C-alpha positions as a Python dict, from the first residue, in 0.01 Angstrom:
ca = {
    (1, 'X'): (0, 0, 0),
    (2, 'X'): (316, 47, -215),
    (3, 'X'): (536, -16, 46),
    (4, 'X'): (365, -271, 162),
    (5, 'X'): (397, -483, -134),
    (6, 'X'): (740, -415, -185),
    (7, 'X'): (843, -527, 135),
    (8, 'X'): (604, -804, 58),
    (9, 'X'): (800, -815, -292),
    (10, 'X'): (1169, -825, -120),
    (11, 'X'): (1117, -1064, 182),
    (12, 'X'): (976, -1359, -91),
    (13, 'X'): (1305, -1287, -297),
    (14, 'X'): (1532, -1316, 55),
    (15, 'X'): (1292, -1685, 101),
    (16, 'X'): (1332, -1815, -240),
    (17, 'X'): (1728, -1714, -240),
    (18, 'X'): (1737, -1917, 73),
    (19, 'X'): (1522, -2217, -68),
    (20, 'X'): (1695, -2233, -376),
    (21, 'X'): (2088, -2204, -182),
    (22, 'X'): (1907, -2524, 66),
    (23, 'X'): (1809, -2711, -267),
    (24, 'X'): (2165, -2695, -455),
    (25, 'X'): (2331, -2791, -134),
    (26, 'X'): (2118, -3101, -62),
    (27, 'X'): (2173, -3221, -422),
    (28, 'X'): (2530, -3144, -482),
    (29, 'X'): (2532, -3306, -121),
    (30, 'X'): (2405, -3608, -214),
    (31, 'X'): (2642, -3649, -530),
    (32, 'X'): (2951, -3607, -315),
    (33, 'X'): (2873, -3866, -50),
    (34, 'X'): (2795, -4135, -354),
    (35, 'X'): (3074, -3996, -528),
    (36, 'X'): (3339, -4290, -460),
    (37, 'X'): (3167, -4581, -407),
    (38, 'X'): (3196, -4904, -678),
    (39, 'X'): (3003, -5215, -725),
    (40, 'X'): (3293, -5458, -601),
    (41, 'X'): (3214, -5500, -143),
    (42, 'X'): (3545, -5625, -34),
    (43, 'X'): (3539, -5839, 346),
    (44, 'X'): (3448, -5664, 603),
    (45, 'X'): (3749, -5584, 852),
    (46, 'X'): (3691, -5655, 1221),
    (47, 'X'): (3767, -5349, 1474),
    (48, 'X'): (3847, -5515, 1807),
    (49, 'X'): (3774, -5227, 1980),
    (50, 'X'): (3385, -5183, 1922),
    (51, 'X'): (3395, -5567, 1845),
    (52, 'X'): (3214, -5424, 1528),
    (53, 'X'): (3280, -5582, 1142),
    (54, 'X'): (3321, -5274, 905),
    (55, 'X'): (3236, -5332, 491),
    (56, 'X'): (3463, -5166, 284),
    (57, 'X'): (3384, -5086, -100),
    (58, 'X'): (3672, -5143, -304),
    (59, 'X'): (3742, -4743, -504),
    (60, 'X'): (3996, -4617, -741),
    (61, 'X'): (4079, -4271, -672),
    (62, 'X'): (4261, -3950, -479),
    (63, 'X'): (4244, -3760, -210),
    (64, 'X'): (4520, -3491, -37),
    (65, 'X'): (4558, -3593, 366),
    (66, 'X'): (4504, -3247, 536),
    (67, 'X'): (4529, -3169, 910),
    (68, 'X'): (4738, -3217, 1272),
    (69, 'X'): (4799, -3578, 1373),
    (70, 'X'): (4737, -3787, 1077),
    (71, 'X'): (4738, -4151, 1229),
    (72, 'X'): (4809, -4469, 975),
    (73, 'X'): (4600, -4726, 1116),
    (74, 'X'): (4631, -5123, 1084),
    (75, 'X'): (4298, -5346, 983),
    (76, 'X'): (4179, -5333, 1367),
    (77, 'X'): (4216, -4964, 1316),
    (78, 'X'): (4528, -4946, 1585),
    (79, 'X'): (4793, -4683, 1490),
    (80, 'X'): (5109, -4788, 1245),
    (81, 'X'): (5280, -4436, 1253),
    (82, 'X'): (5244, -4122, 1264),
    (83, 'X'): (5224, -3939, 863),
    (84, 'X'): (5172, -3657, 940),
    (85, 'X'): (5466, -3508, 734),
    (86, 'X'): (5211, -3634, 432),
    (87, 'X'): (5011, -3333, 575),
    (88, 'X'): (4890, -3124, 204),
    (89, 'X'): (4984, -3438, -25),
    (90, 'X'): (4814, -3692, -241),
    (91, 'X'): (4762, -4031, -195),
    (92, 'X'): (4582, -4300, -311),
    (93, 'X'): (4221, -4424, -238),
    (94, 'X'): (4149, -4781, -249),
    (95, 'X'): (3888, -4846, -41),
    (96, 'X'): (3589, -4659, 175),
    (97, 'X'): (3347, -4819, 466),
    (98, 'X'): (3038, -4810, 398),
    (99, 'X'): (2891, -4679, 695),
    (100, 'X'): (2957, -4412, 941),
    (101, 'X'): (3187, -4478, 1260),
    (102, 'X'): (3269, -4329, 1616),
    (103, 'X'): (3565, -4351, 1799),
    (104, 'X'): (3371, -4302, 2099),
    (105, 'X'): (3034, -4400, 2181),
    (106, 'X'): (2986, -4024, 2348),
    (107, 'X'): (3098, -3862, 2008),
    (108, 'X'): (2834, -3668, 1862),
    (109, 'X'): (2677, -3685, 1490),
    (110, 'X'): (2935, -3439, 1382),
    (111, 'X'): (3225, -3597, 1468),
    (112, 'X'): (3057, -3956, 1288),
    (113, 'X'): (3327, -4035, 976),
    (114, 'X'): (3415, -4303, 761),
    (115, 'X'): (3775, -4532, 730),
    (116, 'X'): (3952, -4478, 411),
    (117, 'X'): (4223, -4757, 319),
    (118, 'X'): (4484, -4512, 153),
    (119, 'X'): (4846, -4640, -46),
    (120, 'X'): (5154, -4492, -122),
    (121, 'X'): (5443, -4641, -264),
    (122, 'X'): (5610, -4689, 69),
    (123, 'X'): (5317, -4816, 283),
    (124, 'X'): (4919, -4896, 276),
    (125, 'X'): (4697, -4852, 563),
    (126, 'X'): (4366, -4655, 679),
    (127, 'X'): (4294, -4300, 787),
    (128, 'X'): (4012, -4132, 953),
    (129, 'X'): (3829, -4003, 660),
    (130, 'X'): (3852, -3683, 858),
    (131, 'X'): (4196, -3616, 718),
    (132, 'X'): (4141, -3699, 343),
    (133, 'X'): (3990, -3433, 80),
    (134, 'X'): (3871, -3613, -244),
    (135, 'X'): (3858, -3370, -556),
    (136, 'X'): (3490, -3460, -693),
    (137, 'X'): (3258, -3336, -975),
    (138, 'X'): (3123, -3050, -869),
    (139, 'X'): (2866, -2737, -1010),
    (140, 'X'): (3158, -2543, -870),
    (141, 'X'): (3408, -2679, -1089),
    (142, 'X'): (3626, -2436, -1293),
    (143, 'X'): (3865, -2542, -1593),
    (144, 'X'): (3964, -2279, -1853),
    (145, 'X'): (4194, -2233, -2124),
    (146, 'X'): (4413, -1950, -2070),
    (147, 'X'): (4704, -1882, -2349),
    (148, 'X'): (4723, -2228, -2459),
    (149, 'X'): (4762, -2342, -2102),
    (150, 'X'): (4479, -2526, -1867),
    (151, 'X'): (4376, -2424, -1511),
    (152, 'X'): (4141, -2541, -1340),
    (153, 'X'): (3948, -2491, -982),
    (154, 'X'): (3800, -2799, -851),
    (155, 'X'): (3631, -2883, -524),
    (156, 'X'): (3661, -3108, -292),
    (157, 'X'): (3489, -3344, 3),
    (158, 'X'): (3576, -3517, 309),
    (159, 'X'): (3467, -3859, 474),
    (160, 'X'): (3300, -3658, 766),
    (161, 'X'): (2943, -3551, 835),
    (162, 'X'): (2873, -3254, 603),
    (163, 'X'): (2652, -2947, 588),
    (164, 'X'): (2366, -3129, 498),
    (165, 'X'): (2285, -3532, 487),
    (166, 'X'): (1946, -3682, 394),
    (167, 'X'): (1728, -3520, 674),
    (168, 'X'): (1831, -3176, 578),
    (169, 'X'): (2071, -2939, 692),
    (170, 'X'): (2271, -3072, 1019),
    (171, 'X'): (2469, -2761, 1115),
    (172, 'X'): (2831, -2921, 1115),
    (173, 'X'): (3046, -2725, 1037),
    (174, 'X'): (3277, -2797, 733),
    (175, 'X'): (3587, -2647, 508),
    (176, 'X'): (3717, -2827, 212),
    (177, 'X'): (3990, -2702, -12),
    (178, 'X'): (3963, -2591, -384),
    (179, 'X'): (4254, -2790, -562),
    (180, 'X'): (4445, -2577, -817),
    (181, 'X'): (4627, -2714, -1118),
    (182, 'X'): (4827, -2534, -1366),
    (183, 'X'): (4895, -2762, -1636),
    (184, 'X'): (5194, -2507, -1777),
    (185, 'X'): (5411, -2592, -1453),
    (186, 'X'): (5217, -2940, -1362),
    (187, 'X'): (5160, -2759, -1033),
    (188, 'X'): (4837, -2951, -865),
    (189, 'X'): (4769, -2883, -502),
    (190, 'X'): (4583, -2621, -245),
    (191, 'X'): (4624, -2284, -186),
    (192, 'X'): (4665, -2121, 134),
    (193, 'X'): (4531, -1767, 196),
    (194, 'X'): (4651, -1475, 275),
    (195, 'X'): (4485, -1338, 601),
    (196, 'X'): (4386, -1026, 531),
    (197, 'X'): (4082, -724, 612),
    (198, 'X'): (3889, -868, 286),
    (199, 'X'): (3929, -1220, 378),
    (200, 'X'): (3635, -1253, 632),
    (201, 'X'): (3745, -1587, 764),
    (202, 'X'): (4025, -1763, 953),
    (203, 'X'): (4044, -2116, 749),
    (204, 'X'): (4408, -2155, 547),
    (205, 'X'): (4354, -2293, 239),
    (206, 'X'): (4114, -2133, -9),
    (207, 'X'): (3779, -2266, -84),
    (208, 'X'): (3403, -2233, -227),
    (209, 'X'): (3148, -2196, 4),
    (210, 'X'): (2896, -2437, -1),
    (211, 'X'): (2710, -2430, 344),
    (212, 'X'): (2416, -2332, 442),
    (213, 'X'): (2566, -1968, 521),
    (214, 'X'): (2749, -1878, 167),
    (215, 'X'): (2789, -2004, -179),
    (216, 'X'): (2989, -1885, -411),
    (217, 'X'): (3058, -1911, -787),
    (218, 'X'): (3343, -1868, -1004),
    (219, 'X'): (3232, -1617, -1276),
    (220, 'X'): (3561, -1557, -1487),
    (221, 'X'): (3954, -1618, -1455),
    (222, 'X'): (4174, -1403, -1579),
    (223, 'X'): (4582, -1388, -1588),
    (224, 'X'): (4800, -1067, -1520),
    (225, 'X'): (5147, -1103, -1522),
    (226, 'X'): (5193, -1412, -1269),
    (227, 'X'): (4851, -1366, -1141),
    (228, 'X'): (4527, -1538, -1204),
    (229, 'X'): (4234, -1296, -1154),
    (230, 'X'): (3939, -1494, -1001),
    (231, 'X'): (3599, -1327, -993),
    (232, 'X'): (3353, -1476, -756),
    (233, 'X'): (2995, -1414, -709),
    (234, 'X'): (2899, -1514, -327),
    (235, 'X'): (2522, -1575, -209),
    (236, 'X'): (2463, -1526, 134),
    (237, 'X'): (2118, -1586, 303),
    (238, 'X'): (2043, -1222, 299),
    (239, 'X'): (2232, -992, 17),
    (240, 'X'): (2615, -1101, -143),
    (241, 'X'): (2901, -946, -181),
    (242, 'X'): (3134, -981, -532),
    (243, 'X'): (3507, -1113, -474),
    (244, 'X'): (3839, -1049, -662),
    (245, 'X'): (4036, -1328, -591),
    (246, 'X'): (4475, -1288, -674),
    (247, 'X'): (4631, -1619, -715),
    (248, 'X'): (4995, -1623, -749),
    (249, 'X'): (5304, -1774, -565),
    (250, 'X'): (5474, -1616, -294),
    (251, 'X'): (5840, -1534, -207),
    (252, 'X'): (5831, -1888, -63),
    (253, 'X'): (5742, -2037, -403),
    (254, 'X'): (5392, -2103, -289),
    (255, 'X'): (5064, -2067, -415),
    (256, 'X'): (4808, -1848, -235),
    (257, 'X'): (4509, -1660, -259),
    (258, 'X'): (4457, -1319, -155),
    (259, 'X'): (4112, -1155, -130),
    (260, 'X'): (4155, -836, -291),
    (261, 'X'): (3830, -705, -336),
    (262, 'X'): (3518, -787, -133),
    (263, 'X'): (3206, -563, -240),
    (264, 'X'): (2900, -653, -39),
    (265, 'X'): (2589, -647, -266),
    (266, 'X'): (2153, -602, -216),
    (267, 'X'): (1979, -900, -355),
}
């Protein structure tokens, strides 16, 4: 009968781990997607190819363009050029649709995204939202004071379908970067990882999980040397496993991460 109720005891704490991991997501899930838009509705912009009118809400904000073929589009959403040399840089954010969009009528919920009207000081155009991370409040959020000098952690979003909308979990999959600043060299940017036998993944740019699989927590920063020491508590659906996290620039003069410790854990 012991046994019994342990068991008993230990599968309730595996449900209640996984409740409670399906709760934060749906909330912090619902702050990101409301995260940018304003009161002010701008006119709607007409794509001739659906023969749809889109509503933009006007924003003020940033995002860093991230991935292979970023496309500048005009107001009919027809390409301008080609930016993808703007590939791991900021831009502005002026504007967001309102609703969801396909390229295709055969694309599939996942690949359902929103246009972002993005400026520089050379050009102004739109993007699939796809390609642009926005740095948003977040429960993840880090900032610490470490000899006089600020770091912080923060996460970001995309304009894509996530790992959960309001029906629930949609199984999309999803990475967004953690942007790292470091007020002592005005360094603000992503970090790409270093592929290693602790790093159980094969995205390039580190990041908090915060799927339905993982989520993890930032539970101290340290500094050695020219390191920052990142501890990280990870919740998986069953068990967890406790991270040591190296931060530090390379021979390249880049910042990475590199997974130094990863210590699987019982919950």
């Amino acid at each position: 009968m012991g046994k019994l109720i342990a068991i008993i005891k230990n599968k309730m704490k595996r449900l209640t781990t996984i409740l409670s991991l399906i709760i934060l997501i749906s909330c912090e899930q619902r702050e990101n997607k409301t995260h940018l838009k304003t009161i002010e509705k701008v006119e709607s912009v007409k794509s001739e190819a659906n023969q749809i009118k889109i509503t933009f809400y006007k924003v003020n904000g940033k995002g860093i363009l991230l991935g292979d073929k970023i496309k500048l589009l005009d107001e009919n959403f027809k390409e301008i050029k080609d930016i993808s040399y703007l590939n791991e840089h900021f831009v502005e954010v002026t504007e967001v649709s309102d609703k969801y969009q396909k390229i295709k009528p055969t694309d599939d919920y996942c690949e359902e995204f929103k246009y972002v009207k993005i400026k520089t000081k050379d050009f102004e155009g739109y993007v699939d939202g796809r390609k642009i991370y926005e740095p948003i409040k977040h429960i993840q959020n880090k900032i610490v004071k470490i000899d006089n000098n600020q770091v912080s952690f923060i996460a970001t979003t995309y304009f894509g379908i996530g790992a959960m909308d309001d029906e629930g979990l949609t199984g999309c999959p999803i990475n967004t970067p953690v942007v790292f600043s470091d007020k002592s060299i005005n360094y603000e940017g992503i970090v790409k990882m270093v592929l290693s036998k602790n790093y159980e993944d094969n995205y390039p740019y580190f990041e908090l999980k915060d799927d339905a699989g993982a989520n993890d927590e930032i539970l101290s920063i340290n500094k050695q040397a020219d390191k920052y020491l990142l501890k990280i508590k990870r919740t998986y659906q069953e068990g967890g496993a406790n991270l040591l996290v190296e931060i530090y620039k390379d021979k390249r003069g880049i910042f990475v991460a590199e997974v130094v410790e990863n210590e699987r854990t019982e919950e």
